[in-house]
XYZ file of N, CA and C in Angstrom:
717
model
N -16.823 -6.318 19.093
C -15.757 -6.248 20.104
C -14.622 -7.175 19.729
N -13.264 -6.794 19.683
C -12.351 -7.330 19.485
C -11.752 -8.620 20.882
N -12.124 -9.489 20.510
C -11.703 -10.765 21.544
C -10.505 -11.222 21.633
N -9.405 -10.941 20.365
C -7.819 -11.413 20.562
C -7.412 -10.591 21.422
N -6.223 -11.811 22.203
C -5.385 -11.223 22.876
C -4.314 -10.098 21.898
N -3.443 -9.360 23.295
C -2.570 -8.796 22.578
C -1.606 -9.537 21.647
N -1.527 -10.406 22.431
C -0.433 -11.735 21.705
C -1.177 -12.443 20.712
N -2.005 -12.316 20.217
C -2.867 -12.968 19.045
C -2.830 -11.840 18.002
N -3.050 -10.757 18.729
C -3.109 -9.272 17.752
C -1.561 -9.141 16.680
N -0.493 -9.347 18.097
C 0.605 -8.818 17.513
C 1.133 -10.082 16.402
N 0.765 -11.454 16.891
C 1.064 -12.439 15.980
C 0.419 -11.792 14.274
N -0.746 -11.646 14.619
C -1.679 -11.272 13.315
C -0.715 -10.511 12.060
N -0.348 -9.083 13.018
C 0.431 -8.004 12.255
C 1.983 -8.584 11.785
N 2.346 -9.230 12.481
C 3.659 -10.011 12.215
C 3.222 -11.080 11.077
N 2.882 -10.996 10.731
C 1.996 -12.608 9.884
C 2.181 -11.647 8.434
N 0.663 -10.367 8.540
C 0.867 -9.524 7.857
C 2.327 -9.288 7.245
N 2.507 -8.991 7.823
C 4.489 -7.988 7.900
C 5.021 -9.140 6.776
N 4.789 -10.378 7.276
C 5.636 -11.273 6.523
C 4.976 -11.697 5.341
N 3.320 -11.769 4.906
C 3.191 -11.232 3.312
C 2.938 -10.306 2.758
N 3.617 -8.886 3.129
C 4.074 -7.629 2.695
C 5.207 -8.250 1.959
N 6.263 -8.889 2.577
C 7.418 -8.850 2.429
C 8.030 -10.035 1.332
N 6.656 -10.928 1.329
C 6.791 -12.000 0.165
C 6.116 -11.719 -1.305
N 5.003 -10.730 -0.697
C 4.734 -10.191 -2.339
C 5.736 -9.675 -2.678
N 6.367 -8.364 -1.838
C 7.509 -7.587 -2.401
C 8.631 -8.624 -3.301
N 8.907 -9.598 -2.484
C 9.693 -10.794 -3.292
C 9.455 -10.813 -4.610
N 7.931 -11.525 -4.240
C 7.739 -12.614 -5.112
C 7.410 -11.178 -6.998
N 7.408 -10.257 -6.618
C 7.446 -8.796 -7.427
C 8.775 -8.329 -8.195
N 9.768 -8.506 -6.830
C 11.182 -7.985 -7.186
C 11.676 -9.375 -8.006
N 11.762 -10.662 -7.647
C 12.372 -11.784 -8.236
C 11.690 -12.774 -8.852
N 9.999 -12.767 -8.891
C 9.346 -13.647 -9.579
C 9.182 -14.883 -8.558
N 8.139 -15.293 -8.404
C 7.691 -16.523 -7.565
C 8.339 -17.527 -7.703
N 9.006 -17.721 -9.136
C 10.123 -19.159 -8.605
C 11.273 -18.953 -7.838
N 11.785 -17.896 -7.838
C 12.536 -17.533 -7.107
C 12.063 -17.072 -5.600
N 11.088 -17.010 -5.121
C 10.865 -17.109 -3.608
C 11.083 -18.311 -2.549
N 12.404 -18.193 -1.838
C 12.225 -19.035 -0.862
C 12.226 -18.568 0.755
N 11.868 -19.459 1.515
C 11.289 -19.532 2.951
C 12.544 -18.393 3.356
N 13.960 -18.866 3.267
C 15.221 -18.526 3.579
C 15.489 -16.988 2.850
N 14.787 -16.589 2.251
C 14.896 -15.069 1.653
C 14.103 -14.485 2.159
N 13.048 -15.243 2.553
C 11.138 -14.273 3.099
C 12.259 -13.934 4.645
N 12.810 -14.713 5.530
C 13.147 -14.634 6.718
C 13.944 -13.887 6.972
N 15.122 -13.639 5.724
C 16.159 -12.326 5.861
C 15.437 -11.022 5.703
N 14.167 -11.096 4.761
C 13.641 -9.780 4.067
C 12.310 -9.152 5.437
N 12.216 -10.400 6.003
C 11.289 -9.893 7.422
C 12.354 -9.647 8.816
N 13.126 -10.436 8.288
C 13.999 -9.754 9.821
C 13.359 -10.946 11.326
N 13.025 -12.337 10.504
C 12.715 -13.011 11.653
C 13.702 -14.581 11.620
N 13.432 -15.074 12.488
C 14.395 -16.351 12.726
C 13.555 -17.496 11.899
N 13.882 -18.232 11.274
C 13.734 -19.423 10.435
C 12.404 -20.184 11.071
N 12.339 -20.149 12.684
C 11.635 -21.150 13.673
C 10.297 -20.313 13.587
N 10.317 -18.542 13.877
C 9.598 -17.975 13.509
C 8.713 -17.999 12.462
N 9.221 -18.251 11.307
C 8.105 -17.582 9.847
C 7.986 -18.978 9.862
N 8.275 -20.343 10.076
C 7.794 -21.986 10.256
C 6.863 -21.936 11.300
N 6.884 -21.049 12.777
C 5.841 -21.167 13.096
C 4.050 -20.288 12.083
N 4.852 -19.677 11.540
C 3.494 -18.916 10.802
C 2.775 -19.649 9.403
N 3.960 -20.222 8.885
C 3.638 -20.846 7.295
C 4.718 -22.251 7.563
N 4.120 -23.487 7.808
C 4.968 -24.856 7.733
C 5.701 -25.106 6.659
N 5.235 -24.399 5.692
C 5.528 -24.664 4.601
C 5.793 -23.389 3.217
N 6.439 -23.350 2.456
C 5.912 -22.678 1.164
C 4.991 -22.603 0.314
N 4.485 -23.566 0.303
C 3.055 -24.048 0.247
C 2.071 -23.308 1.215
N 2.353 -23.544 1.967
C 1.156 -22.972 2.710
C 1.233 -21.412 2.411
N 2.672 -20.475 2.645
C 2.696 -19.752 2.444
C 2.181 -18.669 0.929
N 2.168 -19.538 -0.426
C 1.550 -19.549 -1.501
C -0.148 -19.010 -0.862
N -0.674 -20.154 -0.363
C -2.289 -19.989 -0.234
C -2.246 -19.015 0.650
N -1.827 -18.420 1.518
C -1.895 -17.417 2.188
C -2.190 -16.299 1.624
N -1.050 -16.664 0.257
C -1.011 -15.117 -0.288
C -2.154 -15.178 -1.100
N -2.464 -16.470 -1.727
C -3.593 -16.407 -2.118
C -4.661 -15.679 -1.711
N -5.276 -15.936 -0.777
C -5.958 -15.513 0.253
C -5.948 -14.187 0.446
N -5.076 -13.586 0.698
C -5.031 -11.646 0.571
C -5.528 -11.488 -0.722
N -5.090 -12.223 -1.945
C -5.647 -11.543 -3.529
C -7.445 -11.982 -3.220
N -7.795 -12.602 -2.472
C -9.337 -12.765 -2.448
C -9.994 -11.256 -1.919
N -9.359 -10.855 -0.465
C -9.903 -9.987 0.001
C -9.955 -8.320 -1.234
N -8.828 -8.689 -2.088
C -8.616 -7.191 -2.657
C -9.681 -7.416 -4.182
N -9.713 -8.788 -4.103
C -10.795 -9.066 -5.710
C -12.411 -8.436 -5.249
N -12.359 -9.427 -3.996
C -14.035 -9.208 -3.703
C -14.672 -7.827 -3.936
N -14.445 -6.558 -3.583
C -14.631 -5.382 -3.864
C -14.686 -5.327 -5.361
N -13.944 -5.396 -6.470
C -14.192 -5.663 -7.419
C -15.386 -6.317 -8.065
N -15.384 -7.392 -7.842
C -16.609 -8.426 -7.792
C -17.933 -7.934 -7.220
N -18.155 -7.400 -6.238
C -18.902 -6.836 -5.778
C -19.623 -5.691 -6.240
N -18.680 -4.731 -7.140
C -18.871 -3.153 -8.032
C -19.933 -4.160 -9.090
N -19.175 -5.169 -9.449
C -19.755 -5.378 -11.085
C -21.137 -6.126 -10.828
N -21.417 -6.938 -9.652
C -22.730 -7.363 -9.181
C -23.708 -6.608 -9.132
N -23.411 -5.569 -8.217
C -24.288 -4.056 -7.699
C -24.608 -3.182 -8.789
N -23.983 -3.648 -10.513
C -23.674 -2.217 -11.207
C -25.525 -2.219 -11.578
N -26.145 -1.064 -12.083
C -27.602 -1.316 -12.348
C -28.051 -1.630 -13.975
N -27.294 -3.209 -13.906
C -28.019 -3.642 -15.417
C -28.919 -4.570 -15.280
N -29.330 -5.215 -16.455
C -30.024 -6.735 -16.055
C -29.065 -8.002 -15.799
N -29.322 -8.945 -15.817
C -28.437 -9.969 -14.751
C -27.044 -10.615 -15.665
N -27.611 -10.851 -17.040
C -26.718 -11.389 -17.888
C -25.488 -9.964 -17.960
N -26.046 -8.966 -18.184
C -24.507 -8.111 -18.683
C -23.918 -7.872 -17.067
N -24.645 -8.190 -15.775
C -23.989 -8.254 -14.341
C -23.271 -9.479 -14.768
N -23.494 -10.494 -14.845
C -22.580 -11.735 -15.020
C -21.560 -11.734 -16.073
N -21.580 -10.838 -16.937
C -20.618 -10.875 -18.121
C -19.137 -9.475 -17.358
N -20.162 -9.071 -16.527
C -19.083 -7.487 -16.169
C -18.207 -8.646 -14.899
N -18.849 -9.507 -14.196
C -18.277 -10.448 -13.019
C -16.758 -11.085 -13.660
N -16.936 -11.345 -14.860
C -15.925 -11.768 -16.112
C -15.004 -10.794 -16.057
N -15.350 -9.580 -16.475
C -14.505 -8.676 -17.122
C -13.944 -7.942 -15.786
N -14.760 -7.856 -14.727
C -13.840 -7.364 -13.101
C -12.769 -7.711 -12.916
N -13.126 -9.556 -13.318
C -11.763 -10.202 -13.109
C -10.838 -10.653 -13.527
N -10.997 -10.145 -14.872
C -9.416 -9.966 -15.820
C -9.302 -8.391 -15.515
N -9.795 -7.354 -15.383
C -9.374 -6.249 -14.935
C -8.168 -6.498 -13.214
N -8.929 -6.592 -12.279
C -8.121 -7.171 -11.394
C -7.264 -7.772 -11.633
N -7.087 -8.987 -12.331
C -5.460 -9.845 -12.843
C -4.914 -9.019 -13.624
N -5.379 -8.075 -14.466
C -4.434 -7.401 -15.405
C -3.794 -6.265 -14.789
N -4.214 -5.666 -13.661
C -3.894 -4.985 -12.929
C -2.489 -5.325 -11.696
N -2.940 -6.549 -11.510
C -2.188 -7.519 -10.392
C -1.675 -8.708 -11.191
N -0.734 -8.623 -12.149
C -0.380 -9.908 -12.330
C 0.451 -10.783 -11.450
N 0.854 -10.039 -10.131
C 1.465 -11.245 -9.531
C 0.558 -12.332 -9.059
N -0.292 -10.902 -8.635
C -1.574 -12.289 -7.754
C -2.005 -13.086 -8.723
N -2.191 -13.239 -9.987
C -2.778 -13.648 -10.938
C -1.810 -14.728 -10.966
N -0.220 -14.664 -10.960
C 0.355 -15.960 -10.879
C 0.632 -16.653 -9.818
N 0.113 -15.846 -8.551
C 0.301 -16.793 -7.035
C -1.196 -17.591 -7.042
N -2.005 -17.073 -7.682
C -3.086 -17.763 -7.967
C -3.332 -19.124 -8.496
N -2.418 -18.877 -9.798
C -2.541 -20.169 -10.071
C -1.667 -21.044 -10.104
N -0.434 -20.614 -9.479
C 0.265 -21.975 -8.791
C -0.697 -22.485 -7.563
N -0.635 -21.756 -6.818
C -1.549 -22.083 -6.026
C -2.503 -23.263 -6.103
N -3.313 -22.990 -6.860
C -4.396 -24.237 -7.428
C -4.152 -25.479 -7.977
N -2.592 -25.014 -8.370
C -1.836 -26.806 -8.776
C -1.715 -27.673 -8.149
N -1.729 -28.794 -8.676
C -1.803 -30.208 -7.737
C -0.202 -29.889 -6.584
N 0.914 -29.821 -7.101
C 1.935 -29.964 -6.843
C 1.659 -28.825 -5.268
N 1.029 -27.735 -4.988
C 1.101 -27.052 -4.348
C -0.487 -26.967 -3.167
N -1.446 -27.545 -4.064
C -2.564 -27.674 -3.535
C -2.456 -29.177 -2.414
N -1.689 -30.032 -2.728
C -1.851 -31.204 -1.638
C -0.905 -31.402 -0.909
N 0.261 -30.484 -0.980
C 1.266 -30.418 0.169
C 1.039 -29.038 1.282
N 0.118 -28.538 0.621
C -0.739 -27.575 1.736
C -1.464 -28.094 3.351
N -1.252 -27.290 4.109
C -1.696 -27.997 5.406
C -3.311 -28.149 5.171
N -4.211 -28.608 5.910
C -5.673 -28.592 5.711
C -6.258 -27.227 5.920
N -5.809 -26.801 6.762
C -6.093 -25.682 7.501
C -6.110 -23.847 6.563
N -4.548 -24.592 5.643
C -4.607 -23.522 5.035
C -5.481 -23.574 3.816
N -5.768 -24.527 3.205
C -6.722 -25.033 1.871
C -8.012 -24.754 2.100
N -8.270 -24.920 3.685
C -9.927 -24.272 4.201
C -10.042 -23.185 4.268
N -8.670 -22.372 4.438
C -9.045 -21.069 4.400
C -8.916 -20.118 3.270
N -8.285 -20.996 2.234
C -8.283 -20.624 0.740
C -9.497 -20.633 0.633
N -10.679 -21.675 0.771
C -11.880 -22.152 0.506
C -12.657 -21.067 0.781
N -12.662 -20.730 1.919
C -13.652 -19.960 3.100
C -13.217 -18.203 2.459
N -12.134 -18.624 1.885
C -11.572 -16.588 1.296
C -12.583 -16.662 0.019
N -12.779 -17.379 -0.900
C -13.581 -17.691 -1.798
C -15.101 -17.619 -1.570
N -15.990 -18.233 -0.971
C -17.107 -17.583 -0.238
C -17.709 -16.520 -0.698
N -17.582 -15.397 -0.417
C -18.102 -14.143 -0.304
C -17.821 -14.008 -1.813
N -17.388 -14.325 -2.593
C -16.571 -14.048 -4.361
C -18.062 -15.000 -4.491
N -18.388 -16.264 -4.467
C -19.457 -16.982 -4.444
C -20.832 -16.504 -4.436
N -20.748 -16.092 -3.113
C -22.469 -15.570 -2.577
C -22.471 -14.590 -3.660
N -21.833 -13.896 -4.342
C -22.228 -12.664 -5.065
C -22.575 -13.185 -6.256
N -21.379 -13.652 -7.163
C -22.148 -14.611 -8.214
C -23.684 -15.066 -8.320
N -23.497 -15.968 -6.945
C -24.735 -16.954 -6.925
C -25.801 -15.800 -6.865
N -25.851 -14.730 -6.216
C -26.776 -13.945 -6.312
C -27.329 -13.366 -7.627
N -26.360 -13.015 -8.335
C -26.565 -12.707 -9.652
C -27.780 -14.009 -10.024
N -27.254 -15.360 -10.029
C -28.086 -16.316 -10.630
C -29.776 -16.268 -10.054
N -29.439 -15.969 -8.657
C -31.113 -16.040 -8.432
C -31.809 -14.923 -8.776
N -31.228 -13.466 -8.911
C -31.858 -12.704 -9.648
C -32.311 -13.216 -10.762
N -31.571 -13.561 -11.769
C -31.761 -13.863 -13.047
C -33.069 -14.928 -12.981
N -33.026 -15.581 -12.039
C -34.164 -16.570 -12.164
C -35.260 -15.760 -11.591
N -35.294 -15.252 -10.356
C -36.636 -14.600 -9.960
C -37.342 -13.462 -11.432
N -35.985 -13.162 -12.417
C -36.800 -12.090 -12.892
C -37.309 -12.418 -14.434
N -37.011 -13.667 -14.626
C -37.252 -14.308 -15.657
C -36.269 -14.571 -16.732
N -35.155 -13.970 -16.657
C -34.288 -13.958 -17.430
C -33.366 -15.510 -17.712
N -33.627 -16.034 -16.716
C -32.965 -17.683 -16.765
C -33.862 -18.172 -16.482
N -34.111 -19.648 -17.423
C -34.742 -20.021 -16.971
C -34.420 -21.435 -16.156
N -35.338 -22.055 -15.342
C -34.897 -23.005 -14.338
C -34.105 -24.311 -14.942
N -32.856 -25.133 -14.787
C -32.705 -26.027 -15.513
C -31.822 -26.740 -15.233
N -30.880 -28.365 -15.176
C -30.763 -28.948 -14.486
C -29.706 -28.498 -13.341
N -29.225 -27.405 -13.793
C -28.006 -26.510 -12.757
C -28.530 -26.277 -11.653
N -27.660 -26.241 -10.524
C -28.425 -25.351 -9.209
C -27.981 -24.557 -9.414
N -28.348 -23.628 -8.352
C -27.989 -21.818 -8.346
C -26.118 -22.198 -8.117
N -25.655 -23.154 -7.586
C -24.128 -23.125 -7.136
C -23.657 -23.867 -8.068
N -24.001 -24.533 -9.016
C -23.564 -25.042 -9.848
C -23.543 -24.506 -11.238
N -24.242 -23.620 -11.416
C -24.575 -22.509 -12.574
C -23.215 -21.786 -13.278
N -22.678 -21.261 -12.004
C -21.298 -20.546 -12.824
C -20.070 -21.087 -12.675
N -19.746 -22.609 -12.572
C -19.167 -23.099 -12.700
C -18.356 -23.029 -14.506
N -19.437 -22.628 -15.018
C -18.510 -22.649 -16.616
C -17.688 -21.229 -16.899
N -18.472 -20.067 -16.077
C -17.685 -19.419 -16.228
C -16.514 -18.894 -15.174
N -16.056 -20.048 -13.667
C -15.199 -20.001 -13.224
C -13.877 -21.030 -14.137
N -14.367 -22.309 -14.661
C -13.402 -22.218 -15.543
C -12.722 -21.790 -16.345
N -13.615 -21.059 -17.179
C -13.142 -20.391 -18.468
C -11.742 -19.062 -17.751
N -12.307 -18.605 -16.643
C -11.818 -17.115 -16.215
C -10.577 -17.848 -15.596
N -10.056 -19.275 -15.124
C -8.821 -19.847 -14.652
C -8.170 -20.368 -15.671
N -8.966 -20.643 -16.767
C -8.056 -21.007 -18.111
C -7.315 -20.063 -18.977
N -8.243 -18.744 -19.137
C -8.237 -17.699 -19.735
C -6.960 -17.355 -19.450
N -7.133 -17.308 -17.647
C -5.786 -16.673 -16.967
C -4.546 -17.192 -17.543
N -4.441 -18.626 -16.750
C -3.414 -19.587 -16.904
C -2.665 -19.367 -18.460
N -3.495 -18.992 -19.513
C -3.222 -19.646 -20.844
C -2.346 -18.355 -21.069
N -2.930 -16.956 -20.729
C -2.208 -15.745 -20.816
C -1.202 -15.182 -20.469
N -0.807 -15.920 -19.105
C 0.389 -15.606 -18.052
C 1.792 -16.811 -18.967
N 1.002 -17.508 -19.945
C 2.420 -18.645 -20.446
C 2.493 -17.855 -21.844
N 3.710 -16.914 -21.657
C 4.468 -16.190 -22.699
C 4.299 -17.417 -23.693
N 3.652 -15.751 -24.972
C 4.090 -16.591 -25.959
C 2.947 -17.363 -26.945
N 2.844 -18.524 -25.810
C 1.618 -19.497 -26.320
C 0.504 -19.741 -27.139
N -0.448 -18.105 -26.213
C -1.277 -17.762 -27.414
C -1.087 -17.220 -28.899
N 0.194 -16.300 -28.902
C 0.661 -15.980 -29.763
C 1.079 -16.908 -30.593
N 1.727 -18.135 -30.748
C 1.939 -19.263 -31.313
C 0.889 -19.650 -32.223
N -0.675 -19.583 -31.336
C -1.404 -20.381 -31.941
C -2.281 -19.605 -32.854
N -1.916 -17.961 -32.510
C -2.729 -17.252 -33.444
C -3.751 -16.801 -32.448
N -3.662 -16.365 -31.318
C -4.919 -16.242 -30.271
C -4.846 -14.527 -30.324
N -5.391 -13.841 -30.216
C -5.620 -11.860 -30.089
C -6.345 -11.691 -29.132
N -6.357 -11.409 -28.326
C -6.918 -10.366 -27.248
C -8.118 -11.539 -26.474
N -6.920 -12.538 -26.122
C -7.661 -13.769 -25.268
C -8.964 -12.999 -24.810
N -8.714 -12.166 -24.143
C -10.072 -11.953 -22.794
C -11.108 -11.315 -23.795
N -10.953 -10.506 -24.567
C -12.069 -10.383 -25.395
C -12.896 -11.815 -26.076
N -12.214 -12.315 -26.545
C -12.440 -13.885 -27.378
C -12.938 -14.906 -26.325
N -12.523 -14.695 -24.783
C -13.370 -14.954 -23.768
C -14.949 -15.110 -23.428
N -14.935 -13.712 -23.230
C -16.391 -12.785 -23.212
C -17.785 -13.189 -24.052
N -16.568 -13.759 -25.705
C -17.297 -14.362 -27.075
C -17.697 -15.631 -26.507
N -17.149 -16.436 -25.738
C -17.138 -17.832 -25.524
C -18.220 -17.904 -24.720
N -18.516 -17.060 -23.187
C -18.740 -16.635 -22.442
C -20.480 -16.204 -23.028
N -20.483 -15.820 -24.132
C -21.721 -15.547 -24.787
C -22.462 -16.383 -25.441
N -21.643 -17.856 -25.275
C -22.254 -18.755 -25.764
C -22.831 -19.551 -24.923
N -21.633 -19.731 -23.828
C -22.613 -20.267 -23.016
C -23.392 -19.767 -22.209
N -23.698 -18.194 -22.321
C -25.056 -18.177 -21.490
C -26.017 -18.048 -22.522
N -25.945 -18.513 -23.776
C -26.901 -17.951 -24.663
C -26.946 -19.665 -24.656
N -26.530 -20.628 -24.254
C -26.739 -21.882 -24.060
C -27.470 -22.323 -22.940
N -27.086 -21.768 -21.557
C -28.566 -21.075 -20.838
C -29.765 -21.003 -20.856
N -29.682 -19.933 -22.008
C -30.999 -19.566 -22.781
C -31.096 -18.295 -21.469
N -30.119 -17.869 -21.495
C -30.204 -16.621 -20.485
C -30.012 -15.282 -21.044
N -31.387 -14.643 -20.777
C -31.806 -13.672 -21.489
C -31.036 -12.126 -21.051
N -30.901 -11.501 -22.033
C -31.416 -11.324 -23.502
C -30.165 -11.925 -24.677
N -30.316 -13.177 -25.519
C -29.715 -13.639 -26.302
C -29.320 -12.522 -26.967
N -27.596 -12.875 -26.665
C -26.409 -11.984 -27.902
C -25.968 -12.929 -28.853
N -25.540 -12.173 -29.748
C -24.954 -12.395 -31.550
C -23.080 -12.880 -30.595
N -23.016 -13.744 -30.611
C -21.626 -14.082 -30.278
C -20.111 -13.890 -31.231
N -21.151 -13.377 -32.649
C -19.832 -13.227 -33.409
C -19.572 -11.543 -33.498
N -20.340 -10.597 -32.272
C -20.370 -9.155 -31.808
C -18.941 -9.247 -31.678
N -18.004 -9.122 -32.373
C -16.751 -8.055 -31.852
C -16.481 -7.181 -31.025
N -17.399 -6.972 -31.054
C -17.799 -4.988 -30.455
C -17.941 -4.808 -28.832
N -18.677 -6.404 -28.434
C -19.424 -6.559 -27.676
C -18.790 -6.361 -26.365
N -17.213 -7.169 -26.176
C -16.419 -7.283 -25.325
C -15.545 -5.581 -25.137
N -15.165 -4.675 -26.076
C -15.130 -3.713 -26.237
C -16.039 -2.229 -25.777
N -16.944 -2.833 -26.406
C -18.190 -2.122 -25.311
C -18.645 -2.300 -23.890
N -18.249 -3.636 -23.346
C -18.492 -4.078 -21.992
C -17.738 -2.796 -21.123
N -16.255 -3.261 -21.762
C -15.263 -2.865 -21.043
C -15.287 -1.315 -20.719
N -15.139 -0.678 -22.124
C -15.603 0.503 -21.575
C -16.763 1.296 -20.568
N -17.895 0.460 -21.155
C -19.081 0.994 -19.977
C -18.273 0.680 -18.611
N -18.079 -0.743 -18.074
C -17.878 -1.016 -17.260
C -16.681 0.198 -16.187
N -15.631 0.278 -17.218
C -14.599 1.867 -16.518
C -14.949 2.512 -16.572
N -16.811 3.476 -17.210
C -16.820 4.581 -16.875
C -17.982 4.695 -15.952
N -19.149 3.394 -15.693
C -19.985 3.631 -14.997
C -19.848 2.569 -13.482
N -18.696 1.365 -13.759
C -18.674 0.845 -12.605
C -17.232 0.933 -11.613
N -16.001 1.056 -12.699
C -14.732 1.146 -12.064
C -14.042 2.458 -12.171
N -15.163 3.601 -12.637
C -14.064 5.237 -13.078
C -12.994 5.364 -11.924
N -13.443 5.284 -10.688
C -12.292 5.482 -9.573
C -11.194 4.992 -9.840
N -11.194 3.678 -10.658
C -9.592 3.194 -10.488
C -8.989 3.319 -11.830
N -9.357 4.174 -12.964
C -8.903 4.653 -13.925
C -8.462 5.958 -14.126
């Protein structure tokens, strides 16, 4: 049963309305170019208005953050559910989510401003908890993967907890990002097809794990083959 008032409802959709109207921005002119004073002409509300909704630009950032959670999780969720054993579920959890960013690169860069110091501590509390709390459900699925893997023998028990386990490969997948979205860079250093060379990295450390069934990390093939299975038996709909 729905408990908001009408006036809570209509705030909601107005809220909405106004990050419709900042992705569209932040799409048409690029996120450095988004300010408070453009979101307010492009929504059609008064200055006092979109300050009562977002204090800040900052805040407004994690907000949007926050919508790219709800549209990942489904993603995340396909590659958990797909019917393999646990390691190539945890390697497809990888590859969902450079599919999703490669798909969405804005969210991919509201993302990770987002997470910057400069933007992460001038955020209200409120909105950083609910960055937190959008994250969650992206979590429980992971972590699930891990206790499969342990109930079925495939990992074995070791000083990680189940929540501390994929911590290496939430870094890697925010570095991966970050490093890809800065024109250029990799190319500089001689880098090819980051997210594949990922996947390689990614194979080390679960083969550091000792999480079964140990892959050949110098497989080329391997990240190539993911990908495809993965678009024709877990994501065909969105291809």
């Amino acid at each position: 049963m729905n408990t908001q008032t009408r006036k809570q409802r209509e705030r909601a959709a107005r809220e909405d309305e106004l990050l419709d109207r900042a992705y569209e921005l932040v799409c048409e002119s690029g996120l450095v170019a988004l300010q408070m004073s453009h979101l307010a002409r492009a929504g059609e509300v008064a200055m006092g208005t979109l300050y009562s909704h977002f204090s800040s630009k900052e805040d407004l950032l994690l907000a949007l953050s926050v919508r790219s959670s709800t549209y990942r999780i489904e993603q995340i969720r396909r590659a958990v559910e797909w019917q393999e054993r646990s390691r190539m579920r945890m390697l497809a959890v990888a590859m969902a989510d450079w599919m999703f960013m490669d798909a969405h690169p804005h969210y991919a860069q509201i993302d990770q401003y987002a997470m910057s110091e400069v933007v992460w501590e001038r955020a209200s509390p409120q909105r950083r908890q609910d960055f937190a709390r959008s994250r969650e459900p992206i979590g429980e699925l992971i972590h699930a993967v891990v206790r499969d893997a342990r109930a079925c023998g495939d990992l074995p028990e070791a000083s990680f907890s189940v929540e501390e386990t994929p911590f290496g490969l939430w870094t890697m997948l925010i570095g991966t990002n970050q490093l890809t979205h800065a024109a250029g860079l990799l190319e500089h250093f001689k880098i090819d097809k980051p997210h594949q060379l990922m996947v390689r990295h990614l194979t080390v450390w679960l083969n550091g794990l000792e999480w079964q069934p140990i892959m050949a990390p110098d497989d080329k093939a391997l990240s190539d083959n993911l990908c495809s299975r993965l678009r024709t038996e877990v994501f065909a709909r969105d291809t």
